[in-house]
Coordinates of C-alpha atoms and ligand atoms in Angstrom, one line a residue:
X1 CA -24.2 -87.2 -29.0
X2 CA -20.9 -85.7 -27.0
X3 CA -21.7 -84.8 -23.5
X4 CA -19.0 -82.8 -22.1
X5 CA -19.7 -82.5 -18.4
X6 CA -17.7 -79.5 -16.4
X7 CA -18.6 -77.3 -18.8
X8 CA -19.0 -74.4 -16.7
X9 CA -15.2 -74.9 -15.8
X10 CA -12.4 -73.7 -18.2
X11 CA -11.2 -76.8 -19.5
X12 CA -14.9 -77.8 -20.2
X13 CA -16.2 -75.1 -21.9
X14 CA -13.6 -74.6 -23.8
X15 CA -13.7 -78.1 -25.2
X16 CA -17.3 -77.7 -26.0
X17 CA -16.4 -74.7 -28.2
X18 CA -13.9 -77.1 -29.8
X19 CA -17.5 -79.4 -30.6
X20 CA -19.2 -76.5 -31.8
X21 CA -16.8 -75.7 -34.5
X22 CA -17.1 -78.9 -35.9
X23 CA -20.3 -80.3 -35.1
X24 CA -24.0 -79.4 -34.7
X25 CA -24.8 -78.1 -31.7
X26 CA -27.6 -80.7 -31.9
X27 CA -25.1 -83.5 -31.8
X28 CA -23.5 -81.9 -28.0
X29 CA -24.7 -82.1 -24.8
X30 CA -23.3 -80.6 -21.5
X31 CA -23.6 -82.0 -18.0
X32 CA -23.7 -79.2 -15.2
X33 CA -24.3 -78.6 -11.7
X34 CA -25.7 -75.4 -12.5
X35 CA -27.8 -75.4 -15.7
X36 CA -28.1 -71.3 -15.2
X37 CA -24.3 -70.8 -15.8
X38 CA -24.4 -72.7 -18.7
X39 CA -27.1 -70.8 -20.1
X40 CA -24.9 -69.4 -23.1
X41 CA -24.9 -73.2 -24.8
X42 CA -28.1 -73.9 -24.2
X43 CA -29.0 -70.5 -26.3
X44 CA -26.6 -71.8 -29.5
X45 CA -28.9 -75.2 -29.1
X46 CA -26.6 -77.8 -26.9
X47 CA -28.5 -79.9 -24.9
X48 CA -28.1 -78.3 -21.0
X49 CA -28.6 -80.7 -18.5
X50 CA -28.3 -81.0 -14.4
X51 CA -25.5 -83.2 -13.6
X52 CA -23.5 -83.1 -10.4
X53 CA -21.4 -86.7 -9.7
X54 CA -22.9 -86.8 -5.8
X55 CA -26.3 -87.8 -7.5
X56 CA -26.5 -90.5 -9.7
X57 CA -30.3 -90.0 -11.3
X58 CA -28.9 -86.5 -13.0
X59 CA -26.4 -87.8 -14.0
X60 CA -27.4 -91.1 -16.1
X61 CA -30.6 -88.3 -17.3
X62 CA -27.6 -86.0 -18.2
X63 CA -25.9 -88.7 -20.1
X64 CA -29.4 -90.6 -22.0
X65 CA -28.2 -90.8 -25.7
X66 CA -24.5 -90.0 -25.0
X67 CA -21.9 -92.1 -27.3
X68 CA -19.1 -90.7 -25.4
X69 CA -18.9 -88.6 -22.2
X70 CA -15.9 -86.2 -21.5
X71 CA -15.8 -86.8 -17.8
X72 CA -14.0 -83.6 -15.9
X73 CA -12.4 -84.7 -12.8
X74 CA -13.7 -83.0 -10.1
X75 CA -12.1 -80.1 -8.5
X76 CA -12.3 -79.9 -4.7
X77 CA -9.0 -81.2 -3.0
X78 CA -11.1 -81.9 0.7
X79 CA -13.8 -84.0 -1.8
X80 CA -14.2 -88.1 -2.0
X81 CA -13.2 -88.0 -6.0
X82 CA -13.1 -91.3 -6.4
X83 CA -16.3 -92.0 -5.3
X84 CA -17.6 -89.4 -7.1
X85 CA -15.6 -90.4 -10.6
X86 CA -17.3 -93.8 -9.8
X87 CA -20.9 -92.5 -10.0
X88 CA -20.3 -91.0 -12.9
X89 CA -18.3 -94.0 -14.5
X90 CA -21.9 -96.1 -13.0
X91 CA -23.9 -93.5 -14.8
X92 CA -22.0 -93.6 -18.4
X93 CA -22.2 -97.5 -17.8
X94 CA -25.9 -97.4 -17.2
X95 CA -27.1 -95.5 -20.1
X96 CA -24.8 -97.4 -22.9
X97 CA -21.8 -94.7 -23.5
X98 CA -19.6 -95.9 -25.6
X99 CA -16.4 -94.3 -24.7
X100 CA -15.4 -92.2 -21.8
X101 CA -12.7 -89.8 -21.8
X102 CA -11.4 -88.9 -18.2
X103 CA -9.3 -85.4 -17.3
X104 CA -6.0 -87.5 -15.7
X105 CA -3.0 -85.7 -14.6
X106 CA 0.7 -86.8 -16.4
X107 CA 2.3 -89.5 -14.4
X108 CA -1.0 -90.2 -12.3
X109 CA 0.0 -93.3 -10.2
X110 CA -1.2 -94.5 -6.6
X111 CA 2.1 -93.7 -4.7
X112 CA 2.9 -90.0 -6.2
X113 CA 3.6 -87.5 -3.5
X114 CA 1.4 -84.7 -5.2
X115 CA -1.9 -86.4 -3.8
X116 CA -4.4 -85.5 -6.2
X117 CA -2.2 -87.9 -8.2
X118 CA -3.8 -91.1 -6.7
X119 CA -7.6 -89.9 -7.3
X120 CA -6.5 -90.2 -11.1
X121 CA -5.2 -93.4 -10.7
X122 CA -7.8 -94.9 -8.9
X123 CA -10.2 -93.5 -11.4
X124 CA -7.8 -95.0 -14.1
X125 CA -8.7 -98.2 -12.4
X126 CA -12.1 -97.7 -12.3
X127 CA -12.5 -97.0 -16.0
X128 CA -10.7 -100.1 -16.6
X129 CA -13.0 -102.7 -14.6
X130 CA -16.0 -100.7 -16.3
X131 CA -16.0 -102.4 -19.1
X132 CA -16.1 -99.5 -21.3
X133 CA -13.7 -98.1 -24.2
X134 CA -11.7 -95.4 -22.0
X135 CA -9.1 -93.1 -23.2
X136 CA -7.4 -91.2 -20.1
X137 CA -5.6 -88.2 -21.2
X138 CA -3.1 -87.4 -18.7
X139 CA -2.6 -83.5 -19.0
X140 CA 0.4 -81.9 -17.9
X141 CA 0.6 -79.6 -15.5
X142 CA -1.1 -76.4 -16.4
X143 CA 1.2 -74.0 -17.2
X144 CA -1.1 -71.4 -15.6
X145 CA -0.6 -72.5 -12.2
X146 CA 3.2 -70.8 -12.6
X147 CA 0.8 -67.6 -11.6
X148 CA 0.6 -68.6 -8.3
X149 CA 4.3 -70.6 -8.0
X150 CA 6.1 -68.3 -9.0
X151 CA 5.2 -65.6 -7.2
X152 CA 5.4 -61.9 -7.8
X153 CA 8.6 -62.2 -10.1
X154 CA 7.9 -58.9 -12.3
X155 CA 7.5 -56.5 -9.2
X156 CA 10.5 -57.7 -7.2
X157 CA 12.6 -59.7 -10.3
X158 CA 13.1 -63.0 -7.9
X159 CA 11.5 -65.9 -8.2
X160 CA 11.2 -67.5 -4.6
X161 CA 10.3 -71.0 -4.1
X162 CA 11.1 -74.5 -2.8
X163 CA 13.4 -76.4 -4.6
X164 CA 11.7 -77.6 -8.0
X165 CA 12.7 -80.2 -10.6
X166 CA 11.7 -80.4 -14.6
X167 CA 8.4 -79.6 -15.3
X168 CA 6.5 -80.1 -18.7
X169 CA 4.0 -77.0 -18.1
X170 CA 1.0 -77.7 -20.7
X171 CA -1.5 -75.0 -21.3
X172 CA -5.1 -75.9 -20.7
X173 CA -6.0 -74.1 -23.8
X174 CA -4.1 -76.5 -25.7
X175 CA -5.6 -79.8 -23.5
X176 CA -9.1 -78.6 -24.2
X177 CA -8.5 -78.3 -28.0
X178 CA -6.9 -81.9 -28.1
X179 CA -9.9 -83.0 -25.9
X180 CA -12.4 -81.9 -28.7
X181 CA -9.9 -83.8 -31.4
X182 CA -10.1 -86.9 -29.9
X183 CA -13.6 -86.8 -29.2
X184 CA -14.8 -86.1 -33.3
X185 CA -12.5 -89.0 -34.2
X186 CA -10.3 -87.0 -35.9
X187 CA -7.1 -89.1 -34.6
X188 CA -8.6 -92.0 -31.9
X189 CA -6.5 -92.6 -29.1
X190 CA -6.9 -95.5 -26.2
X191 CA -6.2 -95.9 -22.7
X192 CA -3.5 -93.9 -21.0
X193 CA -2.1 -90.9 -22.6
X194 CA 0.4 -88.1 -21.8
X195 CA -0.5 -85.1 -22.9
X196 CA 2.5 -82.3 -22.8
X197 CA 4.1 -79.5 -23.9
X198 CA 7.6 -80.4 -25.7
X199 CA 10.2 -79.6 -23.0
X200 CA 10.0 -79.8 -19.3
X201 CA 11.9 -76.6 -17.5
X202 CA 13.0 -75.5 -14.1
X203 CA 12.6 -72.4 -12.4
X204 CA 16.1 -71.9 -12.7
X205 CA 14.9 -72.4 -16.8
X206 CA 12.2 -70.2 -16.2
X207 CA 13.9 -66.9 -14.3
X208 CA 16.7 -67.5 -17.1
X209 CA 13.7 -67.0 -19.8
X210 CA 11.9 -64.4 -18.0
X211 CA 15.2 -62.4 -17.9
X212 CA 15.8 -62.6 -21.6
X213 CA 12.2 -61.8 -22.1
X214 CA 12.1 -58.5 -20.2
X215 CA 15.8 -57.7 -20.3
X216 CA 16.2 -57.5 -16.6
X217 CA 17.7 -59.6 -14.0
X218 CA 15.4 -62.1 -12.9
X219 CA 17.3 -64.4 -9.8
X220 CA 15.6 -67.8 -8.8
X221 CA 16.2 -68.0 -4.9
X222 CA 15.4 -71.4 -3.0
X223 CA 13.7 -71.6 -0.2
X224 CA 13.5 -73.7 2.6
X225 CA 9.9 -75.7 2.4
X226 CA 8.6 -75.1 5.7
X227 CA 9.2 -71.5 5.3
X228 CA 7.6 -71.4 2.2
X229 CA 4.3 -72.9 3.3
X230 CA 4.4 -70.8 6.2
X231 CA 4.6 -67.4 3.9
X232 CA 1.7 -68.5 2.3
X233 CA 0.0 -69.4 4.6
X234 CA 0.4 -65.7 6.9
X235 CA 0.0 -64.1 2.9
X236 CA -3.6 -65.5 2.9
X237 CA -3.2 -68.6 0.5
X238 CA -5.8 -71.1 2.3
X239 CA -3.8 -73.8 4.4
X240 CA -4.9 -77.1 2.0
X241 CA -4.0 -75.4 -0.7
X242 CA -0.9 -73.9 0.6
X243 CA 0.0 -77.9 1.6
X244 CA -1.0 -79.0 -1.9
X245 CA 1.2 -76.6 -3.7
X246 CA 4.0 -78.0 -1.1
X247 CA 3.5 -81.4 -2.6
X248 CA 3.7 -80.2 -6.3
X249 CA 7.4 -79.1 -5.3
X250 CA 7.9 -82.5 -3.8
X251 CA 7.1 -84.6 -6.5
X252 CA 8.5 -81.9 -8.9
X253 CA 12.3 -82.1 -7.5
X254 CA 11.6 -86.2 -7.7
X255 CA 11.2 -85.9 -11.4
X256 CA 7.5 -86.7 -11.2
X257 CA 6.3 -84.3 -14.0
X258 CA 9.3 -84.6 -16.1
X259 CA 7.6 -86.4 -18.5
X260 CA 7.6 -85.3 -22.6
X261 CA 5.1 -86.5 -25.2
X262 CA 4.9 -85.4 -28.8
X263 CA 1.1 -86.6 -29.2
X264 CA 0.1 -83.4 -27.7
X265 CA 1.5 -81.6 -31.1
X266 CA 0.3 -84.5 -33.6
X267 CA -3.1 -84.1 -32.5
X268 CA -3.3 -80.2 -32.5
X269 CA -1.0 -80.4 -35.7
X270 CA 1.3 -77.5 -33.9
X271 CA 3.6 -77.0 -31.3
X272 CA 1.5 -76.6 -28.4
X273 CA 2.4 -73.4 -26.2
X274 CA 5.3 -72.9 -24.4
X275 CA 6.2 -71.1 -21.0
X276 CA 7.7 -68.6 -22.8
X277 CA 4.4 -67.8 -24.2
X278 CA 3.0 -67.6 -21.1
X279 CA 5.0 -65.3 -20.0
X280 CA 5.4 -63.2 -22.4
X281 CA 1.6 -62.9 -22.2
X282 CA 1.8 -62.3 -18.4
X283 CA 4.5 -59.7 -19.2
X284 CA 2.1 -57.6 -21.4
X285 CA -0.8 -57.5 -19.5
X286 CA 0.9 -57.3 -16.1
X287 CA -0.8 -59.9 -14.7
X288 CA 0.3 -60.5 -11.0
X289 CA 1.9 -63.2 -10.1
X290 CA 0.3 -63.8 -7.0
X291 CA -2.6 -66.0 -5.0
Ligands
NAP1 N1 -3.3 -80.8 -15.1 C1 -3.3 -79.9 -14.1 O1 -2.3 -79.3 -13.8 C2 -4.6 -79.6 -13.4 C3 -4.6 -78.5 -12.6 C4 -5.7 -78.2 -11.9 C5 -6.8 -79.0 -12.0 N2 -6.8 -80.1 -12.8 C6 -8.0 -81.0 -13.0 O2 -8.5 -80.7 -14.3 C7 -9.9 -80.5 -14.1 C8 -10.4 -79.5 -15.1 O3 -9.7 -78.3 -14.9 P1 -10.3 -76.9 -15.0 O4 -9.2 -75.9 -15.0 O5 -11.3 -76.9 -16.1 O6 -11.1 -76.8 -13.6 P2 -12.4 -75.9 -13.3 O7 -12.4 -74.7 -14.1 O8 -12.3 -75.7 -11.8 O9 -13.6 -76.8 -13.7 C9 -13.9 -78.0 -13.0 C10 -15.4 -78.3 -13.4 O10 -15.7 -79.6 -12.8 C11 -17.0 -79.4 -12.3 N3 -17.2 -80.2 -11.1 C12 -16.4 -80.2 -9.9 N4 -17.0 -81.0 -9.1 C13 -18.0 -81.6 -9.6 C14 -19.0 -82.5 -9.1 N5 -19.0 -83.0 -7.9 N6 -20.0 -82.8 -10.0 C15 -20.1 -82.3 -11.2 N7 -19.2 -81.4 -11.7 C16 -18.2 -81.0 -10.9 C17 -17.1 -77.9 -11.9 O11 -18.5 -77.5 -11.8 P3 -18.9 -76.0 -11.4 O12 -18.7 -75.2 -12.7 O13 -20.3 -76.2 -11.0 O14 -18.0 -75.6 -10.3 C18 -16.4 -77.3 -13.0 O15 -17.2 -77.0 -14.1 C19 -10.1 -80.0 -12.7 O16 -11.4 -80.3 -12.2 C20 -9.0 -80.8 -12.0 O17 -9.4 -82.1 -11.5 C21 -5.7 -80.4 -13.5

């Protein structure tokens, strides 16, 4: 059995509808915090089970019979991650997985100014002294966070932001699918690796592409940091998450997502999606670029 655990989250779910295309629903199992929400698998026959990474009995009942656990990183910037990653990692360990595959972020190391960085590393570590098979797939950024970075480009045709640097935007679609490869075997893959779009691209890259796209003029303006934060901040965006999209921009303009890796298109046998894509879906259905 597969358990997939944060599978009422996008990247998650969508991996376990990878599973399902390819395996018995019979042969999957899903890890939750909320068994309700993830009612719609446990109606096509995968295995639905409470699992939350602050309580270690769920989780090793979650795992029983699991030959490899997709283990989600967990999502709340004020939460203890790596003590959390390390229950889970106890868990796996406990009830004879085989492999686990972890959620990491591209360039995850301990000294990274983006600070959810060093929960992935630290987990990294962890998964390494657990004596288990690990493969850490260290996603690129998801290209869907350009929703809230860019800001509302198609209204007012500027794209406002802090100085950036080469980014290697990956959609999550596209990390979910290569998720579900990996896990069937269909090309095994060890340890560390990156996952990314081809190219990495700057806003300057992106207003350039966004002009061609919608024939307009589309200007990239920099702005100073600390004016930044504090525009988000007074336009609602909560103020830890305002300071963690600060930090993306600081490690961006030090070349800290930068990194290109083809294995993302070998295992999905296509080149994965690009932010042109994105935007041209953004473009239309008009979503606002806003948070
Ligand atoms: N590469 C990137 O750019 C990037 C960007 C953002 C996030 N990430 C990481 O990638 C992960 C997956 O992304 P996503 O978009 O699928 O996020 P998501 O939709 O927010 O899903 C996260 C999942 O993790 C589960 N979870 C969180 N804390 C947990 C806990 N303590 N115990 C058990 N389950 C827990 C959530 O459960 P509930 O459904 O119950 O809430 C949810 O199902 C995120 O969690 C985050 O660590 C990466």
């Amino acid at each position: 059995m597969i358990v997939i655990t944060g599978a009422t989250g996008a990247l998650g779910g969508a991996t376990v509808e990878h599973l399902l295309k390819c395996l018995s629903a019979d042969q999957i199992g899903v890890s939750v915090r909320d068994v309700a929400k993830a009612q719609q698998f446990a109606d096509r026959g995968v295995r639905v089970r409470r699992g939350s990474y602050d309580d270690p009995a769920a989780l090793r009942d979650s795992f029983e019979g699991a030959e490899q656990i997709l283990l989600v990183s967990q999502n709340d910037p004020g939460g203890d991650g790596i003590s959390l990653h390390r229950n889970a990692i106890e868990a796996a360990v406990a009830e004879g997985t085989q492999r686990i595959l972890y959620t990491s972020h591209q360039n995850a190391r301990g000294d990274s100014p983006f600070a959810p960085s060093h929960e992935h590393a630290a987990t990294e570590a962890l998964l390494a002294e657990s004596g288990v098979a690990w493969t850490s797939l260290r996603n690129g950024f998801y290209a869907h966070s350009l929703d809230w970075l860019l800001g509302p480009w198609q209204q007012t045709g500027v794209i406002t932001a802090p100085a950036d640097g080469p980014v290697s935007w990956t959609d999550r679609a596209d990390a979910a699918e290569a998720a579900a490869i990996i896990l069937t075997g269909q090309h095994p893959v060890d340890g560390p690796v990156t996952l990314t779009a081809r190219r990495a691209v700057t806003f300057d890259d992106i207003a350039t592409t966004a002009a061609e796209l919608t024939g307009r003029d589309i200007t990239r303006v920099v702005i100073d940091d600390e004016q930044w934060l504090a525009d988000r901040i007074a336009a609602g965006t909560p103020e830890q998450m305002a300071h963690l999209l600060l930090w993306f921009f600081h490690a961006a303009r030090h070349g800290h997502f930068s990194e290109t890796d083809p294995l993302l298109a070998e295992l999905l046998h296509r080149e994965p999606r690009t932010v042109a894509d994105l935007l041209t879906d953004r473009i239309n259905t008009r979503v606002p670029n806003t948070m």
